[in-house]
PDB file of C-alpha atoms in Angstrom:
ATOM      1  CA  UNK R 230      95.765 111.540 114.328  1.00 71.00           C
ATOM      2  CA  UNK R 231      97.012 108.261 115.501  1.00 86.00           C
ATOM      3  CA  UNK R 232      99.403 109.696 118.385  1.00 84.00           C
ATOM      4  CA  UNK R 233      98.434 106.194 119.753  1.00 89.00           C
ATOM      5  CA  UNK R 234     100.577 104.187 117.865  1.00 94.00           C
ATOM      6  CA  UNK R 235     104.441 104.142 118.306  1.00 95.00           C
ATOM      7  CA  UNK R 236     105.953 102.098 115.139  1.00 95.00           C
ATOM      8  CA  UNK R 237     108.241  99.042 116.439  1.00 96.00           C
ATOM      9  CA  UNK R 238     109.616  97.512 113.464  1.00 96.00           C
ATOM     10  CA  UNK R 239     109.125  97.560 109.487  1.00 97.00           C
ATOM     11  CA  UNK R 240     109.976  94.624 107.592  1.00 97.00           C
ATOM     12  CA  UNK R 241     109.770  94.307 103.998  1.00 97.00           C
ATOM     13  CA  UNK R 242     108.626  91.794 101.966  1.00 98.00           C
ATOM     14  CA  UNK R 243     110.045  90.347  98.981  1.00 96.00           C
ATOM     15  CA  UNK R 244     107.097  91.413  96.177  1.00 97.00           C
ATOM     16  CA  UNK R 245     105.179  93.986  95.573  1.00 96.00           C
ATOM     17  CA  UNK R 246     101.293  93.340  94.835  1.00 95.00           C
ATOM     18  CA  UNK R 247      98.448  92.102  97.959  1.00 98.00           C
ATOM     19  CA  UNK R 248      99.240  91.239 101.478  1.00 97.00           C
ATOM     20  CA  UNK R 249      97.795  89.881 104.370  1.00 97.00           C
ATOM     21  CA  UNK R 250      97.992  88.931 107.828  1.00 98.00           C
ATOM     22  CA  UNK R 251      97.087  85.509 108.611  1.00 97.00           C
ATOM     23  CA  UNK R 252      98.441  85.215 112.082  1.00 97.00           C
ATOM     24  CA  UNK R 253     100.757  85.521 115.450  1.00 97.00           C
ATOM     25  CA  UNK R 254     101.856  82.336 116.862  1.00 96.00           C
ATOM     26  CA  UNK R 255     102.905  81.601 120.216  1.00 94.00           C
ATOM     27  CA  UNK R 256     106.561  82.830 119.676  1.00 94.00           C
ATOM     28  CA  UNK R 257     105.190  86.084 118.621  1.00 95.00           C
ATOM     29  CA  UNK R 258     106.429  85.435 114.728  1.00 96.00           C
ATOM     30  CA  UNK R 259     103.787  86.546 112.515  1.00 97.00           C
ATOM     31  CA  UNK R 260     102.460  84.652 109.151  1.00 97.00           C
ATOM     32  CA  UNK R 261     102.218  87.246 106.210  1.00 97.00           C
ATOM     33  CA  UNK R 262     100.726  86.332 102.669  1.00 97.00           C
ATOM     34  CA  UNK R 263     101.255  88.107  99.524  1.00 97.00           C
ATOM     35  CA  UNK R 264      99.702  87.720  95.996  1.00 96.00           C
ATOM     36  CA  UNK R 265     101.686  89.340  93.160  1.00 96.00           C
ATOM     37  CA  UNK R 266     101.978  89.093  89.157  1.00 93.00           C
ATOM     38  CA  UNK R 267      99.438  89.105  86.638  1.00 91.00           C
ATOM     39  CA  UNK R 268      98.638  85.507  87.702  1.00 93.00           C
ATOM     40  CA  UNK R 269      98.106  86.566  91.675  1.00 94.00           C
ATOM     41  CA  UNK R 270     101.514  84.214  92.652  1.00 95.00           C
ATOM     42  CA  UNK R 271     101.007  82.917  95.903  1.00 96.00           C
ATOM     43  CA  UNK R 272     103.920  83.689  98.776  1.00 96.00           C
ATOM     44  CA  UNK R 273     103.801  82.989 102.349  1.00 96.00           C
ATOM     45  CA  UNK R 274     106.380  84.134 105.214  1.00 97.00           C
ATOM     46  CA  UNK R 275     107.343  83.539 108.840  1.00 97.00           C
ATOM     47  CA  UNK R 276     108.543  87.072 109.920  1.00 97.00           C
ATOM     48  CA  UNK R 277     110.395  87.911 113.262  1.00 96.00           C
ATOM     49  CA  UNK R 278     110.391  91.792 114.652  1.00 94.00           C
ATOM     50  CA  UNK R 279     113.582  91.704 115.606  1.00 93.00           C
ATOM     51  CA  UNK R 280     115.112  89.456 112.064  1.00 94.00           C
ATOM     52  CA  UNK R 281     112.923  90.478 109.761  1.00 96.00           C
ATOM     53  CA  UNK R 282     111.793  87.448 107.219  1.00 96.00           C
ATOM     54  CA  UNK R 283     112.900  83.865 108.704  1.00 96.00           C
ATOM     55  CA  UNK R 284     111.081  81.464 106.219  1.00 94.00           C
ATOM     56  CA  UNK R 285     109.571  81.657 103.115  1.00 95.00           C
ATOM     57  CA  UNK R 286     107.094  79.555 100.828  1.00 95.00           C
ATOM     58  CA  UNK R 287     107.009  81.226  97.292  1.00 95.00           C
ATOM     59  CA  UNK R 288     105.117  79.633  94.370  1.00 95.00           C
ATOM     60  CA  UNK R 289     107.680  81.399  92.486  1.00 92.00           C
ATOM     61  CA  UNK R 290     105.894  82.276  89.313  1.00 91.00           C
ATOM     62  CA  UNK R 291     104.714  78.822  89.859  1.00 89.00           C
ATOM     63  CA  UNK R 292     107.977  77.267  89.317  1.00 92.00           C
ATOM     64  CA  UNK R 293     107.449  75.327  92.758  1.00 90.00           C
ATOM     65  CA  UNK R 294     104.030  73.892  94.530  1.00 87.00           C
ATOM     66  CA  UNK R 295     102.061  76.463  96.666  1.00 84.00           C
ATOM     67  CA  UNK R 296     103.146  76.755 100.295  1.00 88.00           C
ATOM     68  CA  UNK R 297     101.253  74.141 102.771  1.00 83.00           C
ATOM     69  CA  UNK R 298      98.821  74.228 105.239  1.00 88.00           C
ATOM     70  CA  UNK R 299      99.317  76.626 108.105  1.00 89.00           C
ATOM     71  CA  UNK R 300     100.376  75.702 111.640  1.00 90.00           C
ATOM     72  CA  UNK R 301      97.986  76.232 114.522  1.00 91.00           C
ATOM     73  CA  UNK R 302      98.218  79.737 115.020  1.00 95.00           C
ATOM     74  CA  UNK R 303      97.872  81.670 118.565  1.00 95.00           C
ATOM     75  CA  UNK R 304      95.553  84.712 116.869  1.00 95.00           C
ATOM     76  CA  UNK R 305      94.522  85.131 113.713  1.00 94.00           C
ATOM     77  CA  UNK R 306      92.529  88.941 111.979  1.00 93.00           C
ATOM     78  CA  UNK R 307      89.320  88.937 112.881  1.00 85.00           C
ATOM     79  CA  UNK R 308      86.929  88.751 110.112  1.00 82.00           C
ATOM     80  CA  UNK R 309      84.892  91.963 111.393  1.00 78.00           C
ATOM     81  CA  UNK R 310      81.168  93.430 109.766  1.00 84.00           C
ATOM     82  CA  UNK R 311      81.254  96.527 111.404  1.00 89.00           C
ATOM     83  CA  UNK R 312      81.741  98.737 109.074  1.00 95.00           C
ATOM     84  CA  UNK R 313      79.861  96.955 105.921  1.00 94.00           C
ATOM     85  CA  UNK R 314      77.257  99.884 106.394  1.00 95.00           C
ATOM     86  CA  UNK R 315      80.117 102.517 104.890  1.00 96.00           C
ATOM     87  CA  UNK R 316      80.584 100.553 101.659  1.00 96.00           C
ATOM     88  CA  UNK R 317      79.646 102.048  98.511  1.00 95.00           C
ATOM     89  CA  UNK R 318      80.024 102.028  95.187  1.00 93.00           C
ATOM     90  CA  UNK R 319      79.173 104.641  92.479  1.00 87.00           C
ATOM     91  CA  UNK R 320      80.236 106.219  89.257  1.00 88.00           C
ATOM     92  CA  UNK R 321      81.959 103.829  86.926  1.00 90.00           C
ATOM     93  CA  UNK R 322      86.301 104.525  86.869  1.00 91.00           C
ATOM     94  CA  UNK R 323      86.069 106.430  84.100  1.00 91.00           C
ATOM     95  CA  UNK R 324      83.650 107.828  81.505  1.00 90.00           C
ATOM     96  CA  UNK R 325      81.292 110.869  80.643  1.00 90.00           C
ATOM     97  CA  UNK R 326      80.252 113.283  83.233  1.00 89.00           C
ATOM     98  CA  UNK R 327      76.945 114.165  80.785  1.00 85.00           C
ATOM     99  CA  UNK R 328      76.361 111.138  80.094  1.00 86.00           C
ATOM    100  CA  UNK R 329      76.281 109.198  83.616  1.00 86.00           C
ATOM    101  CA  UNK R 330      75.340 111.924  85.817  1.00 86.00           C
ATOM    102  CA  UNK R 331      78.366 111.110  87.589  1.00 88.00           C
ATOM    103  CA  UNK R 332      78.139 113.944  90.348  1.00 83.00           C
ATOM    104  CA  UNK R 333      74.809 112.625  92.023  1.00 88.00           C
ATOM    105  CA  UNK R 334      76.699 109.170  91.915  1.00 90.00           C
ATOM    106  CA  UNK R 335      79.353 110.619  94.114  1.00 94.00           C
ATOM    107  CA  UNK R 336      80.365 111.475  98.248  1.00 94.00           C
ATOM    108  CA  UNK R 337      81.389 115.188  97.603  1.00 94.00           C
ATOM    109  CA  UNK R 338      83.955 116.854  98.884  1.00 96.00           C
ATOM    110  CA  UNK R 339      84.499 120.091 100.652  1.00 97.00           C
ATOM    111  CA  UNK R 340      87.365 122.392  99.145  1.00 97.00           C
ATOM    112  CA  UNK R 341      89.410 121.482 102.228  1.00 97.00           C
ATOM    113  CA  UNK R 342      89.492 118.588 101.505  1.00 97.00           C
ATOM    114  CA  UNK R 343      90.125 117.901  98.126  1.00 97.00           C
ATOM    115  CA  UNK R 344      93.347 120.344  98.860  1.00 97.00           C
ATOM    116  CA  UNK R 345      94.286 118.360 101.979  1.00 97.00           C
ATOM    117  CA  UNK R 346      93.964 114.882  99.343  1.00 97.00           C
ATOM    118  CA  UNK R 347      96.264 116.665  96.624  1.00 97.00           C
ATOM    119  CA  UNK R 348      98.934 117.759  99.773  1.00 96.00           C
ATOM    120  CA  UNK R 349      98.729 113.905 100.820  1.00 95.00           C
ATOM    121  CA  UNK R 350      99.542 112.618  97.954  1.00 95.00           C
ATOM    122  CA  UNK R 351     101.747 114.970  96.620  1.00 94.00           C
ATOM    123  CA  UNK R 352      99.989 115.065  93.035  1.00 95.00           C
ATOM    124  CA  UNK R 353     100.073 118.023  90.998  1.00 95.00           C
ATOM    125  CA  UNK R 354      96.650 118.435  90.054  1.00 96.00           C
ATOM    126  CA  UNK R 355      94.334 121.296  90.614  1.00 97.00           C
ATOM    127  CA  UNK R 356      92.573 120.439  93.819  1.00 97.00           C
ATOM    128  CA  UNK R 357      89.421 122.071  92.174  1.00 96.00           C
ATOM    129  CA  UNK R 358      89.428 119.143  89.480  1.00 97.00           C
ATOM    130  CA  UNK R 359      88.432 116.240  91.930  1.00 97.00           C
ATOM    131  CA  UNK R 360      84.540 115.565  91.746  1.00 96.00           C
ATOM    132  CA  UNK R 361      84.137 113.169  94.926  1.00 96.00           C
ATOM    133  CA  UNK R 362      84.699 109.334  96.440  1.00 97.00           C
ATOM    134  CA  UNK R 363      83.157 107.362  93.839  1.00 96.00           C
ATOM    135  CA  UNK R 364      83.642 104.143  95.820  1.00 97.00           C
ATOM    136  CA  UNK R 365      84.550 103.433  99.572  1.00 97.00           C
ATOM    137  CA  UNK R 366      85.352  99.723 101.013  1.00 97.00           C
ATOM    138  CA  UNK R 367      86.667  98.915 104.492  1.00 97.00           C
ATOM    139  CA  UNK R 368      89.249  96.121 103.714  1.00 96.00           C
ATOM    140  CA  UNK R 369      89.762  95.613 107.598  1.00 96.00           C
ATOM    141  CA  UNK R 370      89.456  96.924 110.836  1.00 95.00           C
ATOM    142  CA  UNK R 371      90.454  96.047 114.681  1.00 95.00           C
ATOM    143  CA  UNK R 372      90.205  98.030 117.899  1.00 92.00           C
ATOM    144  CA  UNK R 373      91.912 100.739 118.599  1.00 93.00           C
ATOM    145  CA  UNK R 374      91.058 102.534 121.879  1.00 86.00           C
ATOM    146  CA  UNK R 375      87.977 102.437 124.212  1.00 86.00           C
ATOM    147  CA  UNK R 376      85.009 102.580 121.294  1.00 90.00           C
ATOM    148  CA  UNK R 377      87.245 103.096 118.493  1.00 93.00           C
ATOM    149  CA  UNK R 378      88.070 101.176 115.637  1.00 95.00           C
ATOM    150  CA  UNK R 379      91.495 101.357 113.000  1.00 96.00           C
ATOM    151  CA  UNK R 380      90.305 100.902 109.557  1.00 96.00           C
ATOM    152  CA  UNK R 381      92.093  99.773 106.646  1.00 97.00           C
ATOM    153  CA  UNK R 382      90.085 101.504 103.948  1.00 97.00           C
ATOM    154  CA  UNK R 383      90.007 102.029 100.237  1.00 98.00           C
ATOM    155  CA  UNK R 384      88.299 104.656  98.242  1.00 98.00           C
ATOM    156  CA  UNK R 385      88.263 105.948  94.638  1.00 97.00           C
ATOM    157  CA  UNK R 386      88.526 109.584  94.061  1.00 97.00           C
ATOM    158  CA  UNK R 387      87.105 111.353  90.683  1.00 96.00           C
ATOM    159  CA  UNK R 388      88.651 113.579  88.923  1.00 97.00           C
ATOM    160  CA  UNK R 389      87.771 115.832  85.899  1.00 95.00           C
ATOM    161  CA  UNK R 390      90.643 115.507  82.800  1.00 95.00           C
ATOM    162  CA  UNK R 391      91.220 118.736  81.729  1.00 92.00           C
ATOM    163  CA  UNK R 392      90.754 117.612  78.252  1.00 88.00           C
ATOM    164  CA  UNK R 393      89.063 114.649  76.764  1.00 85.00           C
ATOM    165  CA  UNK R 394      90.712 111.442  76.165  1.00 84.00           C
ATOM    166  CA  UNK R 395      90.285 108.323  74.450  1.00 80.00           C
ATOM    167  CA  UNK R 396      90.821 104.074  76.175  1.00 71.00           C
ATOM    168  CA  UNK R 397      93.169 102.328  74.716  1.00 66.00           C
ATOM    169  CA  UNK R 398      91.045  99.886  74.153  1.00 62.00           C
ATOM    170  CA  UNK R 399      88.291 102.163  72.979  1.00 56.00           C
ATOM    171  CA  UNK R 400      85.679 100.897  75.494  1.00 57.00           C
ATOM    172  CA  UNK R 401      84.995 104.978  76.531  1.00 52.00           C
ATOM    173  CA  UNK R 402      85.448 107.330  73.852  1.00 70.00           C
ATOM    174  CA  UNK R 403      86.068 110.494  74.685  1.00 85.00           C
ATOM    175  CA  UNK R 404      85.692 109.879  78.406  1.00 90.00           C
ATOM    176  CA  UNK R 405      86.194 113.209  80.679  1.00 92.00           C
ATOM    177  CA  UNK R 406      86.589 111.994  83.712  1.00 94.00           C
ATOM    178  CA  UNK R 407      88.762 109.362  85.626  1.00 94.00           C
ATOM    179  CA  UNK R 408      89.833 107.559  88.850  1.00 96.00           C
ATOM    180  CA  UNK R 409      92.388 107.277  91.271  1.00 97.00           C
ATOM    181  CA  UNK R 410      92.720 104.471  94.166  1.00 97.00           C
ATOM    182  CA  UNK R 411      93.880 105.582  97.532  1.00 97.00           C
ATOM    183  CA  UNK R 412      94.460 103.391 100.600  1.00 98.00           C
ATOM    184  CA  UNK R 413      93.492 104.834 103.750  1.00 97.00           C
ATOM    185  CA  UNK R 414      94.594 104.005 107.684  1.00 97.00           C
ATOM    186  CA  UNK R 415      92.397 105.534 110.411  1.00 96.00           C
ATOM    187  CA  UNK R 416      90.240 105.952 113.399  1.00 94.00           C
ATOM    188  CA  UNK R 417      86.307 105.315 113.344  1.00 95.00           C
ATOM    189  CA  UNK R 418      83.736 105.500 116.476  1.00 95.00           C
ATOM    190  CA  UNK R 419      82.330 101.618 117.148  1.00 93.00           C
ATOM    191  CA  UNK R 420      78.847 103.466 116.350  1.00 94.00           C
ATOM    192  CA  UNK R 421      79.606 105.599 113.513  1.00 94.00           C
ATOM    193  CA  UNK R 422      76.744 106.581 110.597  1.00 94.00           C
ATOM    194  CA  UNK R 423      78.859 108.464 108.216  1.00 94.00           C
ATOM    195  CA  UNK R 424      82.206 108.479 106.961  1.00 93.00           C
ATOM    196  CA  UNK R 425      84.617 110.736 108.448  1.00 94.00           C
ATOM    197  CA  UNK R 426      85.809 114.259 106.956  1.00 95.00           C
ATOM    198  CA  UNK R 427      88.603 112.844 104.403  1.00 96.00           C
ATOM    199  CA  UNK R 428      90.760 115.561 105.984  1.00 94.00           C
ATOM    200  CA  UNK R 429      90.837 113.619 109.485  1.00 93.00           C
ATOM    201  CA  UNK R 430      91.782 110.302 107.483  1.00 95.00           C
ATOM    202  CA  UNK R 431      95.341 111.077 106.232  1.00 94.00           C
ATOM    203  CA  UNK R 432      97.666 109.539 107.914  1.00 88.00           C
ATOM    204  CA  UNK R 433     100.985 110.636 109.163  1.00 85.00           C
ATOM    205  CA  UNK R 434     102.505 107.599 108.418  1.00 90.00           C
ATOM    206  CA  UNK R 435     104.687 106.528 105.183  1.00 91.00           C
ATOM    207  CA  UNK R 436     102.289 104.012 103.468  1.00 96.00           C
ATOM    208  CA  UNK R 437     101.511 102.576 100.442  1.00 96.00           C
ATOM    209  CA  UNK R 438      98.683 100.391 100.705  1.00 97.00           C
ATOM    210  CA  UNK R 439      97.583  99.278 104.063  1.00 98.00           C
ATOM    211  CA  UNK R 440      95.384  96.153 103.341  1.00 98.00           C
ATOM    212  CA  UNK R 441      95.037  94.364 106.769  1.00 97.00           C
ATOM    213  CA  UNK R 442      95.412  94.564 110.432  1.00 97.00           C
ATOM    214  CA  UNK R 443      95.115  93.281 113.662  1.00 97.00           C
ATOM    215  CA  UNK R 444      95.753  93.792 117.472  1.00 96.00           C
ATOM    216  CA  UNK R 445      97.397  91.679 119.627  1.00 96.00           C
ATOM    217  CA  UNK R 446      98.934  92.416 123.224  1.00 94.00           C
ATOM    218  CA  UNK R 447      99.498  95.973 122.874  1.00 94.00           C
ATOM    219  CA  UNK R 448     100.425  95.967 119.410  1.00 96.00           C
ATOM    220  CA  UNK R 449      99.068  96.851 115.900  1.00 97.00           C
ATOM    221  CA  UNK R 450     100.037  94.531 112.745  1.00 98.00           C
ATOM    222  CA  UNK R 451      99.788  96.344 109.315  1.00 98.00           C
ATOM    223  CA  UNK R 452     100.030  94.779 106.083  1.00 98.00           C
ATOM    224  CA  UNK R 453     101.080  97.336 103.408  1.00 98.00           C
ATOM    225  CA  UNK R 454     100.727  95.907 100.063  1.00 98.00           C
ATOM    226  CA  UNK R 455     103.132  97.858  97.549  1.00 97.00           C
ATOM    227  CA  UNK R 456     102.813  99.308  93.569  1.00 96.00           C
ATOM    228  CA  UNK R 457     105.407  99.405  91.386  1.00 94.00           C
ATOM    229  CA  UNK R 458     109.104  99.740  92.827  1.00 95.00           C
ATOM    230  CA  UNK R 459     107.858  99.773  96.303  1.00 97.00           C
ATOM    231  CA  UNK R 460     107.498  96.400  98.280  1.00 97.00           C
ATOM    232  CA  UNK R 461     105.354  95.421 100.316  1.00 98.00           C
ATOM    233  CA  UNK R 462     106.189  95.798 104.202  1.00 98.00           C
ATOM    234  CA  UNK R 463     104.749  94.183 107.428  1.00 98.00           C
ATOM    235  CA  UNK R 464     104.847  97.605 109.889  1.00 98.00           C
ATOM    236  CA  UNK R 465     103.886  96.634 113.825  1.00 97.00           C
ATOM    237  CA  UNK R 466     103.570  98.955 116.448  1.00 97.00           C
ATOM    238  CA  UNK R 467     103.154  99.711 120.186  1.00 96.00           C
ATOM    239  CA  UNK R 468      99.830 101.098 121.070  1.00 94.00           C
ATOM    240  CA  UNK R 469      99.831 103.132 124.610  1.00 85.00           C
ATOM    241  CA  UNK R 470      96.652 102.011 126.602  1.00 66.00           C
ATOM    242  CA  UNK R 471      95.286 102.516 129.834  1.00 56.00           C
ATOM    243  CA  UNK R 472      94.113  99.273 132.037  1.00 47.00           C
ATOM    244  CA  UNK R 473      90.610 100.591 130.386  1.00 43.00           C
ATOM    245  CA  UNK R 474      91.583 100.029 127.115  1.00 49.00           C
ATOM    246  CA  UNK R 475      93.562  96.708 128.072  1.00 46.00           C
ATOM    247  CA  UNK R 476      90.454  95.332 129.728  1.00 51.00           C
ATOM    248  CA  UNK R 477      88.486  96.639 126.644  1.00 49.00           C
ATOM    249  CA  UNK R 478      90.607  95.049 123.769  1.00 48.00           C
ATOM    250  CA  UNK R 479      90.248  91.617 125.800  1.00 45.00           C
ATOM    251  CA  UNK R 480      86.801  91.904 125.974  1.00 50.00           C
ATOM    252  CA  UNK R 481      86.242  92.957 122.701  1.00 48.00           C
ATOM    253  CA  UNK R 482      88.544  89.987 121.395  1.00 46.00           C
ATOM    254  CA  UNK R 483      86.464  87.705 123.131  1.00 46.00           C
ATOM    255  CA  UNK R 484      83.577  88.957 121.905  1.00 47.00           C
ATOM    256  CA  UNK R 485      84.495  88.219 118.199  1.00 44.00           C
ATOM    257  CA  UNK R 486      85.642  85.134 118.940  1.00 45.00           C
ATOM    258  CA  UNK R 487      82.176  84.006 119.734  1.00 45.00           C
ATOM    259  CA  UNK R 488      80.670  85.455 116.533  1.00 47.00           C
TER     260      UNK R 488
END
C-alpha cells in the first residue's frame, strides 16, 4: 500500500513510448523527456502542476534539430545502486519449456499470487498458466519514508500457451511458452535481500508504465511511459511525513549527492 502518497496533478504528455525525469528547477517546473517511434524520437518538455505542458522541444520524427542543452537545474533523479542486488535475468521471452529447463530459470510464484497478477491486470488467462518472473530490473528508486525506498520496477512474467505456436519469423518453432512485461511501483526496506511477495507490489494506482522517479520537498515525481493509445503522463504527488521523515529525506539527499 502506498497510503503515503496523495496524487496532486497528472499531466499528459504528447507521445506514447519512454519517459524520464530529468529535473525540478527553481520555479518548481519540472523537465520531462520522452523517446518514442521505431527510431527512439527525442522530445523534451517544461511542465507546470498547475498548466500542464508550457514548452516543448520535439525532434519531430526528426523533421527539426534535437532539443538543446538543459538549463541549470535545482534537483535532478538520483542515479541510485541500491537495489542492483535484485536484478535478474532468466529464461529467454519465449521458447521450449523441455528444451531450456525454463522452470529452474525462474522466481516462482505462489498461487496467490499469480491470481492477484491476473486480477491486476485484468487478463483473462488461467492464473494456473503463469510459470514465474523470468526477469526483474529496478529502473529507479528514491526514498520514501524512514528506511524505505519507492521503486520503479520491471519484471517479465512466464506463461505456458495452451497450445504450441510458431514466430513469425520462425526463430522458435513450436515454442510453448511466452512473456509478458509488467511495470511495477512500490515500497522496498533500505536493507532488503529478497524481492517482495508480488502480491504486496500492485499498486492501487492507474498506471501504465512507471519508468522514473524522484522526491523533492514533500513530493513524489512519476514518469509513466505509455503503450499503444495511452500517453505518457508526468503524475506528482504529496507525500505525508513526519519531521522524522523530513529530516531523513534531507539527509538521505545529501548523502547521494556526495556519492
Amino acid at each position: 500500500m502506498l497510503d503515503a502518497l496523495k496524487l496532486l496533478a497528472t499531466i499528459e504528455l504528447p507521445h506514447a513510448g519512454d519517459c524520464a525525469l530529468l529535473g525540478v528547477d527553481h520555479e518548481g517546473c519540472v523537465y520531462v523527456e520522452e523517446l518514442y517511434g521505431e527510431d527512439d524520437w527525442l522530445a523534451q518538455h517544461i511542465v507546470s502542476l498547475s498548466a500542464g505542458v508550457l514548452e516543448s522541444a520535439d525532434e519531430q520524427c526528426g523533421t527539426v534539430p534535437p532539443p538543446a542543452p538543459l538549463p541549470a537545474l535545482r534537483a535532478s533523479p538520483s542515479k541510485m545502486k541500491v537495489f542492483d542486488h535484485l536484478n535478474f535475468s532468466g529464461a529467454r521471452w519465449r521458447g521450449r519449456m523441455a528444451d531450456e529447463r525454463v522452470e529452474d530459470m525462474l522466481r516462482h510464484l505462489s498461487i496467490a499470487e499469480k491470481i492477484a497478477l491476473v486480477d491486476y491486470l485484468d487478463w483473462e488467462i488461467d492464473p494456473l498458466r503463469l510459470l514465474g518472473i523470468a526477469e526483474s530490473i529496478v529502473l529507479s528508486c528514491c526514498p520514501y519514508s524512514d528506511g524505505e525506498y519507492l521503486v520503479c520496477r520491471r519484471i517479465r512474467v512466464a506463461y505456458r500457451l495452451p497450445a504450441a505456436q510458431s514466430d513469425d519469423h520462425g526463430l522458435d518453432r513450436d515454442y510453448d511458452y511466452d512473456s509478458v512485461e509488467v511495470h511495477l511501483l512500490h515500497r522496498l526496506p533500505a536493507d532488503t535481500l529478497e524481492l517482495p511477495d508480488l502480491s504486496e507490489c500492485l499498486t492501487e494506482f492507474d498506471l501504465c508504465r512507471p519508468l522514473d522517479c524522484m522526491r523533492l520537498d514533500g513530493k513524489f515525481y512519476l514518469a509513466d511511459g505509455g503503450e499503444g493509445a495511452i500517453k505518457s503522463a508526468l503524475h506528482v504527488f504529496e507525500i505525508a511525513t513526519s519531521g522524522d521523515e523530513a529530516q531523513h529525506e534531507i539527509a538521505t539527499a545529501k548523502a547521494l549527492d556526495s556519492d
